[in-house]
Amino acid sequence: RPMTAAQQIGWWTKDEPLKTKEPWTQEKRHVHAQSEMTKFVDDMLIMKIIIFGANGAVGSECVRQAITDKNVEHVTTITRRPLDKNIISDKHTNVIHTDFLDYTPLLNLFENHQACIWALGISQNAVNETEYIKITHDYTLAAAKSIANVNPTMRFIFISGMGADSTEQSRFLFGRIKGKIENDLVKESGLKEIYTVRPAGIIFTEQPSNKPWYERAFTPALHVFKVIKPAWVITAIGLSRTILYLVKNGHHATLFENQDLRNIISENHLLE
Protein backbone atom coordinates (compact mmCIF):
# COMPACT_ATOMS: atom_id res chain seq x y z
CA ARG A 1 0.00 0.00 0.00
CA PRO A 2 1.16 3.60 -0.54
CA MET A 3 2.99 5.04 2.45
CA THR A 4 1.44 7.86 4.45
CA ALA A 5 3.20 11.21 4.59
CA ALA A 6 4.50 10.46 8.08
CA GLN A 7 5.80 7.04 6.96
CA GLN A 8 7.52 8.61 3.99
CA ILE A 9 9.20 11.18 6.18
CA GLY A 10 10.25 8.51 8.65
CA TRP A 11 11.74 6.50 5.80
CA TRP A 12 13.54 9.54 4.38
CA THR A 13 15.25 10.19 7.71
CA LYS A 14 16.58 6.66 8.28
CA ASP A 15 19.64 7.20 6.16
CA GLU A 16 22.19 9.94 6.03
CA PRO A 17 22.00 12.27 3.01
CA LEU A 18 23.92 11.21 -0.08
CA LYS A 19 26.18 14.27 -0.15
CA THR A 20 27.54 14.02 3.38
CA LYS A 21 29.76 11.50 5.13
CA GLU A 22 28.70 12.51 8.63
CA PRO A 23 26.18 10.19 10.31
CA TRP A 24 22.92 11.80 11.33
CA THR A 25 22.34 12.62 14.97
CA GLN A 26 18.87 12.33 16.47
CA GLU A 27 18.63 16.13 16.41
CA LYS A 28 19.52 16.26 12.70
CA ARG A 29 16.90 13.66 11.91
CA HIS A 30 14.29 15.59 13.87
CA VAL A 31 15.11 18.86 12.08
CA HIS A 32 15.09 17.11 8.70
CA ALA A 33 11.75 15.44 9.45
CA GLN A 34 10.21 18.78 10.41
CA SER A 35 11.54 20.37 7.24
CA GLU A 36 10.20 17.59 5.02
CA MET A 37 6.82 17.67 6.74
CA THR A 38 6.62 21.44 6.21
CA LYS A 39 7.43 20.99 2.52
CA PHE A 40 4.87 18.19 2.21
CA VAL A 41 2.09 20.21 3.85
CA ASP A 42 3.08 23.30 1.87
CA ASP A 43 2.83 21.38 -1.39
CA MET A 44 -0.52 19.82 -0.44
CA LEU A 45 -2.12 23.08 0.73
CA ILE A 46 -4.15 24.09 -2.30
CA MET A 47 -7.00 26.49 -1.65
CA LYS A 48 -9.81 28.26 -3.44
CA ILE A 49 -10.41 31.77 -2.18
CA ILE A 50 -13.27 34.25 -2.53
CA ILE A 51 -12.46 37.96 -2.37
CA PHE A 52 -15.08 40.67 -1.91
CA GLY A 53 -14.08 44.28 -2.62
CA ALA A 54 -11.53 43.44 -5.30
CA ASN A 55 -12.09 46.79 -7.03
CA GLY A 56 -10.77 48.54 -3.94
CA ALA A 57 -7.17 49.38 -3.19
CA VAL A 58 -6.55 46.62 -0.63
CA GLY A 59 -8.78 44.03 -2.27
CA SER A 60 -7.07 44.37 -5.64
CA GLU A 61 -3.67 43.86 -4.01
CA CYS A 62 -4.99 40.74 -2.29
CA VAL A 63 -6.03 39.42 -5.70
CA ARG A 64 -2.62 40.15 -7.23
CA GLN A 65 -0.82 38.37 -4.41
CA ALA A 66 -3.22 35.43 -4.38
CA ILE A 67 -2.95 34.62 -8.10
CA THR A 68 0.83 34.39 -7.76
CA ASP A 69 0.69 32.16 -4.67
CA LYS A 70 1.46 28.52 -5.48
CA ASN A 71 -0.84 27.36 -2.67
CA VAL A 72 -3.86 29.11 -4.13
CA GLU A 73 -5.59 27.06 -6.79
CA HIS A 74 -8.19 29.63 -7.76
CA VAL A 75 -9.40 33.11 -6.82
CA THR A 76 -13.03 34.12 -7.28
CA THR A 77 -13.77 37.82 -6.97
CA ILE A 78 -17.32 39.02 -6.37
CA THR A 79 -17.90 42.57 -7.49
CA ARG A 80 -20.66 44.94 -8.52
CA ARG A 81 -18.80 45.95 -11.70
CA PRO A 82 -16.03 44.35 -13.81
CA LEU A 83 -12.50 44.35 -12.46
CA ASP A 84 -9.69 46.45 -13.86
CA LYS A 85 -8.13 44.75 -16.87
CA ASN A 86 -4.69 44.56 -15.24
CA ILE A 87 -5.84 41.55 -13.19
CA ILE A 88 -5.72 38.73 -15.72
CA SER A 89 -4.97 35.12 -14.78
CA ASP A 90 -6.17 31.62 -15.54
CA LYS A 91 -6.48 31.25 -11.76
CA HIS A 92 -9.03 34.05 -11.51
CA THR A 93 -12.77 34.31 -12.15
CA ASN A 94 -14.85 37.43 -11.61
CA VAL A 95 -18.53 37.12 -10.70
CA ILE A 96 -20.80 40.14 -11.02
CA HIS A 97 -23.28 40.42 -8.14
CA THR A 98 -25.51 43.41 -7.44
CA ASP A 99 -27.52 42.66 -4.29
CA PHE A 100 -25.18 42.53 -1.31
CA LEU A 101 -28.00 41.75 1.09
CA ASP A 102 -29.04 38.61 -0.81
CA TYR A 103 -26.40 36.00 -1.68
CA THR A 104 -28.72 33.19 -2.74
CA PRO A 105 -27.23 32.98 -6.28
CA LEU A 106 -23.77 32.46 -4.76
CA LEU A 107 -24.47 29.61 -2.33
CA ASN A 108 -23.01 26.92 -4.61
CA LEU A 109 -19.90 29.05 -4.94
CA PHE A 110 -19.61 29.40 -1.17
CA GLU A 111 -19.72 25.63 -0.77
CA ASN A 112 -16.68 25.08 -2.98
CA HIS A 113 -14.21 27.56 -1.48
CA GLN A 114 -12.11 27.29 1.66
CA ALA A 115 -11.64 30.95 2.57
CA CYS A 116 -13.15 34.40 2.09
CA ILE A 117 -11.35 37.75 2.27
CA TRP A 118 -13.75 40.61 2.97
CA ALA A 119 -12.15 43.80 1.66
CA LEU A 120 -15.39 45.53 0.70
CA GLY A 121 -15.84 48.90 2.30
CA ILE A 122 -16.18 52.64 1.82
CA SER A 123 -14.98 55.80 3.52
CA GLN A 124 -17.39 57.27 6.06
CA ASN A 125 -16.85 60.60 4.28
CA ALA A 126 -18.10 59.26 0.94
CA VAL A 127 -21.70 58.45 1.93
CA ASN A 128 -24.29 59.38 4.54
CA GLU A 129 -24.52 57.53 7.86
CA THR A 130 -27.33 55.20 6.82
CA GLU A 131 -25.53 54.11 3.67
CA TYR A 132 -22.24 53.70 5.54
CA ILE A 133 -23.87 51.37 8.09
CA LYS A 134 -25.51 49.34 5.32
CA ILE A 135 -22.26 48.87 3.38
CA THR A 136 -19.96 48.37 6.37
CA HIS A 137 -22.19 46.30 8.63
CA ASP A 138 -25.24 44.91 6.85
CA TYR A 139 -23.53 43.73 3.65
CA THR A 140 -20.80 41.99 5.65
CA LEU A 141 -23.05 40.21 8.12
CA ALA A 142 -25.47 39.09 5.39
CA ALA A 143 -22.59 37.53 3.45
CA ALA A 144 -21.12 35.84 6.51
CA LYS A 145 -24.47 34.33 7.49
CA SER A 146 -25.04 33.05 3.95
CA ILE A 147 -21.60 31.45 3.89
CA ALA A 148 -22.18 29.86 7.30
CA ASN A 149 -25.43 28.30 6.10
CA VAL A 150 -23.61 26.17 3.52
CA ASN A 151 -19.96 26.19 4.64
CA PRO A 152 -19.57 27.13 8.33
CA THR A 153 -15.90 26.08 8.45
CA MET A 154 -14.82 28.55 5.78
CA ARG A 155 -12.07 30.87 7.03
CA PHE A 156 -13.33 34.44 6.97
CA ILE A 157 -10.83 37.31 7.01
CA PHE A 158 -12.45 40.65 7.78
CA ILE A 159 -10.43 43.74 6.94
CA SER A 160 -11.36 46.32 9.56
CA GLY A 161 -9.08 49.18 10.52
CA MET A 162 -7.10 50.90 13.22
CA GLY A 163 -9.53 52.74 15.48
CA ALA A 164 -12.29 50.14 15.37
CA ASP A 165 -13.87 50.13 18.83
CA SER A 166 -15.01 46.79 20.23
CA THR A 167 -17.04 48.62 22.90
CA GLU A 168 -19.00 50.33 20.11
CA GLN A 169 -18.78 53.60 22.07
CA SER A 170 -16.39 55.57 19.83
CA ARG A 171 -17.46 59.12 19.02
CA PHE A 172 -16.43 58.39 15.44
CA LEU A 173 -18.85 56.59 13.13
CA PHE A 174 -16.02 54.50 11.68
CA GLY A 175 -14.94 53.24 15.10
CA ARG A 176 -18.46 52.40 16.28
CA ILE A 177 -19.64 50.59 13.15
CA LYS A 178 -16.40 48.72 12.51
CA GLY A 179 -16.43 47.61 16.14
CA LYS A 180 -20.06 46.53 15.88
CA ILE A 181 -19.56 44.40 12.77
CA GLU A 182 -16.46 42.82 14.32
CA ASN A 183 -18.57 41.81 17.30
CA ASP A 184 -21.60 40.72 15.30
CA LEU A 185 -19.55 38.52 12.99
CA VAL A 186 -18.45 36.52 16.02
CA LYS A 187 -21.82 36.52 17.79
CA GLU A 188 -24.28 36.15 14.94
CA SER A 189 -22.72 34.89 11.70
CA GLY A 190 -22.39 31.19 12.55
CA LEU A 191 -18.89 31.00 11.05
CA LYS A 192 -16.42 28.99 13.09
CA GLU A 193 -13.18 30.69 12.05
CA ILE A 194 -13.10 34.49 11.79
CA TYR A 195 -9.97 36.64 11.73
CA THR A 196 -10.13 40.43 11.99
CA VAL A 197 -7.25 42.60 10.82
CA ARG A 198 -6.93 46.27 11.75
CA PRO A 199 -4.35 47.87 9.48
CA ALA A 200 -3.34 51.46 10.12
CA GLY A 201 -1.82 53.67 7.42
CA ILE A 202 -1.36 51.65 4.24
CA ILE A 203 1.47 52.50 1.85
CA PHE A 204 0.79 51.48 -1.75
CA THR A 205 3.50 50.81 -4.31
CA GLU A 206 1.31 52.56 -6.87
CA GLN A 207 -1.20 55.09 -5.60
CA PRO A 208 -4.69 53.71 -6.35
CA SER A 209 -6.66 56.00 -8.66
CA ASN A 210 -9.92 55.21 -6.87
CA LYS A 211 -8.82 56.59 -3.50
CA PRO A 212 -10.35 59.97 -2.55
CA TRP A 213 -8.13 63.03 -2.81
CA TYR A 214 -7.84 63.55 0.96
CA GLU A 215 -6.45 60.03 1.40
CA ARG A 216 -3.99 60.49 -1.47
CA ALA A 217 -2.89 63.79 0.07
CA PHE A 218 -2.00 61.98 3.30
CA THR A 219 0.39 59.58 1.53
CA PRO A 220 3.59 61.66 2.06
CA ALA A 221 2.89 61.69 5.81
CA LEU A 222 2.73 57.88 5.83
CA HIS A 223 6.30 57.69 4.56
CA VAL A 224 7.35 59.94 7.46
CA PHE A 225 5.49 57.73 9.95
CA LYS A 226 7.22 54.70 8.43
CA VAL A 227 10.45 56.11 9.87
CA ILE A 228 9.36 57.73 13.14
CA LYS A 229 6.37 55.52 14.06
CA PRO A 230 6.59 52.29 12.04
CA ALA A 231 3.90 50.56 14.13
CA TRP A 232 1.38 52.93 12.53
CA VAL A 233 2.01 51.96 8.91
CA ILE A 234 2.07 48.86 6.74
CA THR A 235 2.65 48.31 3.04
CA ALA A 236 -0.20 47.06 0.87
CA ILE A 237 1.92 44.12 -0.25
CA GLY A 238 2.81 43.25 3.35
CA LEU A 239 -0.82 43.50 4.43
CA SER A 240 -2.11 41.33 1.59
CA ARG A 241 0.56 38.68 2.16
CA THR A 242 -0.28 38.63 5.87
CA ILE A 243 -3.94 38.13 5.03
CA LEU A 244 -3.01 35.25 2.73
CA TYR A 245 -0.87 33.80 5.51
CA LEU A 246 -3.95 33.75 7.77
CA VAL A 247 -6.02 32.28 4.94
CA LYS A 248 -3.61 29.38 4.53
CA ASN A 249 -2.47 28.78 8.09
CA GLY A 250 -5.05 30.15 10.48
CA HIS A 251 -3.79 31.46 13.83
CA HIS A 252 -4.29 31.03 17.57
CA ALA A 253 -5.25 34.73 17.76
CA THR A 254 -8.30 36.18 16.03
CA LEU A 255 -7.77 39.96 16.23
CA PHE A 256 -4.70 41.62 14.72
CA GLU A 257 -3.73 45.23 15.26
CA ASN A 258 -1.26 46.83 12.87
CA GLN A 259 1.79 45.85 14.93
CA ASP A 260 0.55 42.25 15.10
CA LEU A 261 0.37 42.22 11.31
CA ARG A 262 3.90 43.60 11.08
CA ASN A 263 5.09 40.90 13.47
CA ILE A 264 3.61 38.16 11.27
CA ILE A 265 5.41 39.68 8.28
CA SER A 266 8.79 39.68 10.01
CA GLU A 267 8.42 36.33 11.78
CA ASN A 268 7.46 34.55 8.56
CA HIS A 269 9.68 36.53 6.18
CA LEU A 270 6.69 37.48 4.03
CA LEU A 271 8.45 40.33 2.26
CA GLU A 272 11.57 38.41 1.29
Coordinates of C-alpha atoms in Angstrom, one line a residue:
R1 CA 0.0 0.0 0.0
P2 CA 1.2 3.6 -0.5
M3 CA 3.0 5.0 2.4
T4 CA 1.4 7.9 4.4
A5 CA 3.2 11.2 4.6
A6 CA 4.5 10.5 8.1
Q7 CA 5.8 7.0 7.0
Q8 CA 7.5 8.6 4.0
I9 CA 9.2 11.2 6.2
G10 CA 10.2 8.5 8.7
W11 CA 11.7 6.5 5.8
W12 CA 13.5 9.5 4.4
T13 CA 15.2 10.2 7.7
K14 CA 16.6 6.7 8.3
D15 CA 19.6 7.2 6.2
E16 CA 22.2 9.9 6.0
P17 CA 22.0 12.3 3.0
L18 CA 23.9 11.2 -0.1
K19 CA 26.2 14.3 -0.1
T20 CA 27.5 14.0 3.4
K21 CA 29.8 11.5 5.1
E22 CA 28.7 12.5 8.6
P23 CA 26.2 10.2 10.3
W24 CA 22.9 11.8 11.3
T25 CA 22.3 12.6 15.0
Q26 CA 18.9 12.3 16.5
E27 CA 18.6 16.1 16.4
K28 CA 19.5 16.3 12.7
R29 CA 16.9 13.7 11.9
H30 CA 14.3 15.6 13.9
V31 CA 15.1 18.9 12.1
H32 CA 15.1 17.1 8.7
A33 CA 11.7 15.4 9.4
Q34 CA 10.2 18.8 10.4
S35 CA 11.5 20.4 7.2
E36 CA 10.2 17.6 5.0
M37 CA 6.8 17.7 6.7
T38 CA 6.6 21.4 6.2
K39 CA 7.4 21.0 2.5
F40 CA 4.9 18.2 2.2
V41 CA 2.1 20.2 3.8
D42 CA 3.1 23.3 1.9
D43 CA 2.8 21.4 -1.4
M44 CA -0.5 19.8 -0.4
L45 CA -2.1 23.1 0.7
I46 CA -4.1 24.1 -2.3
M47 CA -7.0 26.5 -1.7
K48 CA -9.8 28.3 -3.4
I49 CA -10.4 31.8 -2.2
I50 CA -13.3 34.2 -2.5
I51 CA -12.5 38.0 -2.4
F52 CA -15.1 40.7 -1.9
G53 CA -14.1 44.3 -2.6
A54 CA -11.5 43.4 -5.3
N55 CA -12.1 46.8 -7.0
G56 CA -10.8 48.5 -3.9
A57 CA -7.2 49.4 -3.2
V58 CA -6.6 46.6 -0.6
G59 CA -8.8 44.0 -2.3
S60 CA -7.1 44.4 -5.6
E61 CA -3.7 43.9 -4.0
C62 CA -5.0 40.7 -2.3
V63 CA -6.0 39.4 -5.7
R64 CA -2.6 40.2 -7.2
Q65 CA -0.8 38.4 -4.4
A66 CA -3.2 35.4 -4.4
I67 CA -3.0 34.6 -8.1
T68 CA 0.8 34.4 -7.8
D69 CA 0.7 32.2 -4.7
K70 CA 1.5 28.5 -5.5
N71 CA -0.8 27.4 -2.7
V72 CA -3.9 29.1 -4.1
E73 CA -5.6 27.1 -6.8
H74 CA -8.2 29.6 -7.8
V75 CA -9.4 33.1 -6.8
T76 CA -13.0 34.1 -7.3
T77 CA -13.8 37.8 -7.0
I78 CA -17.3 39.0 -6.4
T79 CA -17.9 42.6 -7.5
R80 CA -20.7 44.9 -8.5
R81 CA -18.8 45.9 -11.7
P82 CA -16.0 44.3 -13.8
L83 CA -12.5 44.4 -12.5
D84 CA -9.7 46.5 -13.9
K85 CA -8.1 44.8 -16.9
N86 CA -4.7 44.6 -15.2
I87 CA -5.8 41.6 -13.2
I88 CA -5.7 38.7 -15.7
S89 CA -5.0 35.1 -14.8
D90 CA -6.2 31.6 -15.5
K91 CA -6.5 31.2 -11.8
H92 CA -9.0 34.0 -11.5
T93 CA -12.8 34.3 -12.2
N94 CA -14.9 37.4 -11.6
V95 CA -18.5 37.1 -10.7
I96 CA -20.8 40.1 -11.0
H97 CA -23.3 40.4 -8.1
T98 CA -25.5 43.4 -7.4
D99 CA -27.5 42.7 -4.3
F100 CA -25.2 42.5 -1.3
L101 CA -28.0 41.7 1.1
D102 CA -29.0 38.6 -0.8
Y103 CA -26.4 36.0 -1.7
T104 CA -28.7 33.2 -2.7
P105 CA -27.2 33.0 -6.3
L106 CA -23.8 32.5 -4.8
L107 CA -24.5 29.6 -2.3
N108 CA -23.0 26.9 -4.6
L109 CA -19.9 29.1 -4.9
F110 CA -19.6 29.4 -1.2
E111 CA -19.7 25.6 -0.8
N112 CA -16.7 25.1 -3.0
H113 CA -14.2 27.6 -1.5
Q114 CA -12.1 27.3 1.7
A115 CA -11.6 31.0 2.6
C116 CA -13.1 34.4 2.1
I117 CA -11.4 37.7 2.3
W118 CA -13.8 40.6 3.0
A119 CA -12.1 43.8 1.7
L120 CA -15.4 45.5 0.7
G121 CA -15.8 48.9 2.3
I122 CA -16.2 52.6 1.8
S123 CA -15.0 55.8 3.5
Q124 CA -17.4 57.3 6.1
N125 CA -16.8 60.6 4.3
A126 CA -18.1 59.3 0.9
V127 CA -21.7 58.5 1.9
N128 CA -24.3 59.4 4.5
E129 CA -24.5 57.5 7.9
T130 CA -27.3 55.2 6.8
E131 CA -25.5 54.1 3.7
Y132 CA -22.2 53.7 5.5
I133 CA -23.9 51.4 8.1
K134 CA -25.5 49.3 5.3
I135 CA -22.3 48.9 3.4
T136 CA -20.0 48.4 6.4
H137 CA -22.2 46.3 8.6
D138 CA -25.2 44.9 6.8
Y139 CA -23.5 43.7 3.7
T140 CA -20.8 42.0 5.6
L141 CA -23.0 40.2 8.1
A142 CA -25.5 39.1 5.4
A143 CA -22.6 37.5 3.4
A144 CA -21.1 35.8 6.5
K145 CA -24.5 34.3 7.5
S146 CA -25.0 33.1 3.9
I147 CA -21.6 31.4 3.9
A148 CA -22.2 29.9 7.3
N149 CA -25.4 28.3 6.1
V150 CA -23.6 26.2 3.5
N151 CA -20.0 26.2 4.6
P152 CA -19.6 27.1 8.3
T153 CA -15.9 26.1 8.5
M154 CA -14.8 28.5 5.8
R155 CA -12.1 30.9 7.0
F156 CA -13.3 34.4 7.0
I157 CA -10.8 37.3 7.0
F158 CA -12.5 40.6 7.8
I159 CA -10.4 43.7 6.9
S160 CA -11.4 46.3 9.6
G161 CA -9.1 49.2 10.5
M162 CA -7.1 50.9 13.2
G163 CA -9.5 52.7 15.5
A164 CA -12.3 50.1 15.4
D165 CA -13.9 50.1 18.8
S166 CA -15.0 46.8 20.2
T167 CA -17.0 48.6 22.9
E168 CA -19.0 50.3 20.1
Q169 CA -18.8 53.6 22.1
S170 CA -16.4 55.6 19.8
R171 CA -17.5 59.1 19.0
F172 CA -16.4 58.4 15.4
L173 CA -18.9 56.6 13.1
F174 CA -16.0 54.5 11.7
G175 CA -14.9 53.2 15.1
R176 CA -18.5 52.4 16.3
I177 CA -19.6 50.6 13.2
K178 CA -16.4 48.7 12.5
G179 CA -16.4 47.6 16.1
K180 CA -20.1 46.5 15.9
I181 CA -19.6 44.4 12.8
E182 CA -16.5 42.8 14.3
N183 CA -18.6 41.8 17.3
D184 CA -21.6 40.7 15.3
L185 CA -19.6 38.5 13.0
V186 CA -18.4 36.5 16.0
K187 CA -21.8 36.5 17.8
E188 CA -24.3 36.1 14.9
S189 CA -22.7 34.9 11.7
G190 CA -22.4 31.2 12.5
L191 CA -18.9 31.0 11.1
K192 CA -16.4 29.0 13.1
E193 CA -13.2 30.7 12.1
I194 CA -13.1 34.5 11.8
Y195 CA -10.0 36.6 11.7
T196 CA -10.1 40.4 12.0
V197 CA -7.3 42.6 10.8
R198 CA -6.9 46.3 11.7
P199 CA -4.4 47.9 9.5
A200 CA -3.3 51.5 10.1
G201 CA -1.8 53.7 7.4
I202 CA -1.4 51.7 4.2
I203 CA 1.5 52.5 1.8
F204 CA 0.8 51.5 -1.7
T205 CA 3.5 50.8 -4.3
E206 CA 1.3 52.6 -6.9
Q207 CA -1.2 55.1 -5.6
P208 CA -4.7 53.7 -6.4
S209 CA -6.7 56.0 -8.7
N210 CA -9.9 55.2 -6.9
K211 CA -8.8 56.6 -3.5
P212 CA -10.3 60.0 -2.5
W213 CA -8.1 63.0 -2.8
Y214 CA -7.8 63.6 1.0
E215 CA -6.4 60.0 1.4
R216 CA -4.0 60.5 -1.5
A217 CA -2.9 63.8 0.1
F218 CA -2.0 62.0 3.3
T219 CA 0.4 59.6 1.5
P220 CA 3.6 61.7 2.1
A221 CA 2.9 61.7 5.8
L222 CA 2.7 57.9 5.8
H223 CA 6.3 57.7 4.6
V224 CA 7.4 59.9 7.5
F225 CA 5.5 57.7 9.9
K226 CA 7.2 54.7 8.4
V227 CA 10.4 56.1 9.9
I228 CA 9.4 57.7 13.1
K229 CA 6.4 55.5 14.1
P230 CA 6.6 52.3 12.0
A231 CA 3.9 50.6 14.1
W232 CA 1.4 52.9 12.5
V233 CA 2.0 52.0 8.9
I234 CA 2.1 48.9 6.7
T235 CA 2.7 48.3 3.0
A236 CA -0.2 47.1 0.9
I237 CA 1.9 44.1 -0.2
G238 CA 2.8 43.3 3.3
L239 CA -0.8 43.5 4.4
S240 CA -2.1 41.3 1.6
R241 CA 0.6 38.7 2.2
T242 CA -0.3 38.6 5.9
I243 CA -3.9 38.1 5.0
L244 CA -3.0 35.3 2.7
Y245 CA -0.9 33.8 5.5
L246 CA -3.9 33.8 7.8
V247 CA -6.0 32.3 4.9
K248 CA -3.6 29.4 4.5
N249 CA -2.5 28.8 8.1
G250 CA -5.0 30.1 10.5
H251 CA -3.8 31.5 13.8
H252 CA -4.3 31.0 17.6
A253 CA -5.2 34.7 17.8
T254 CA -8.3 36.2 16.0
L255 CA -7.8 40.0 16.2
F256 CA -4.7 41.6 14.7
E257 CA -3.7 45.2 15.3
N258 CA -1.3 46.8 12.9
Q259 CA 1.8 45.8 14.9
D260 CA 0.5 42.3 15.1
L261 CA 0.4 42.2 11.3
R262 CA 3.9 43.6 11.1
N263 CA 5.1 40.9 13.5
I264 CA 3.6 38.2 11.3
I265 CA 5.4 39.7 8.3
S266 CA 8.8 39.7 10.0
E267 CA 8.4 36.3 11.8
N268 CA 7.5 34.6 8.6
H269 CA 9.7 36.5 6.2
L270 CA 6.7 37.5 4.0
L271 CA 8.4 40.3 2.3
E272 CA 11.6 38.4 1.3

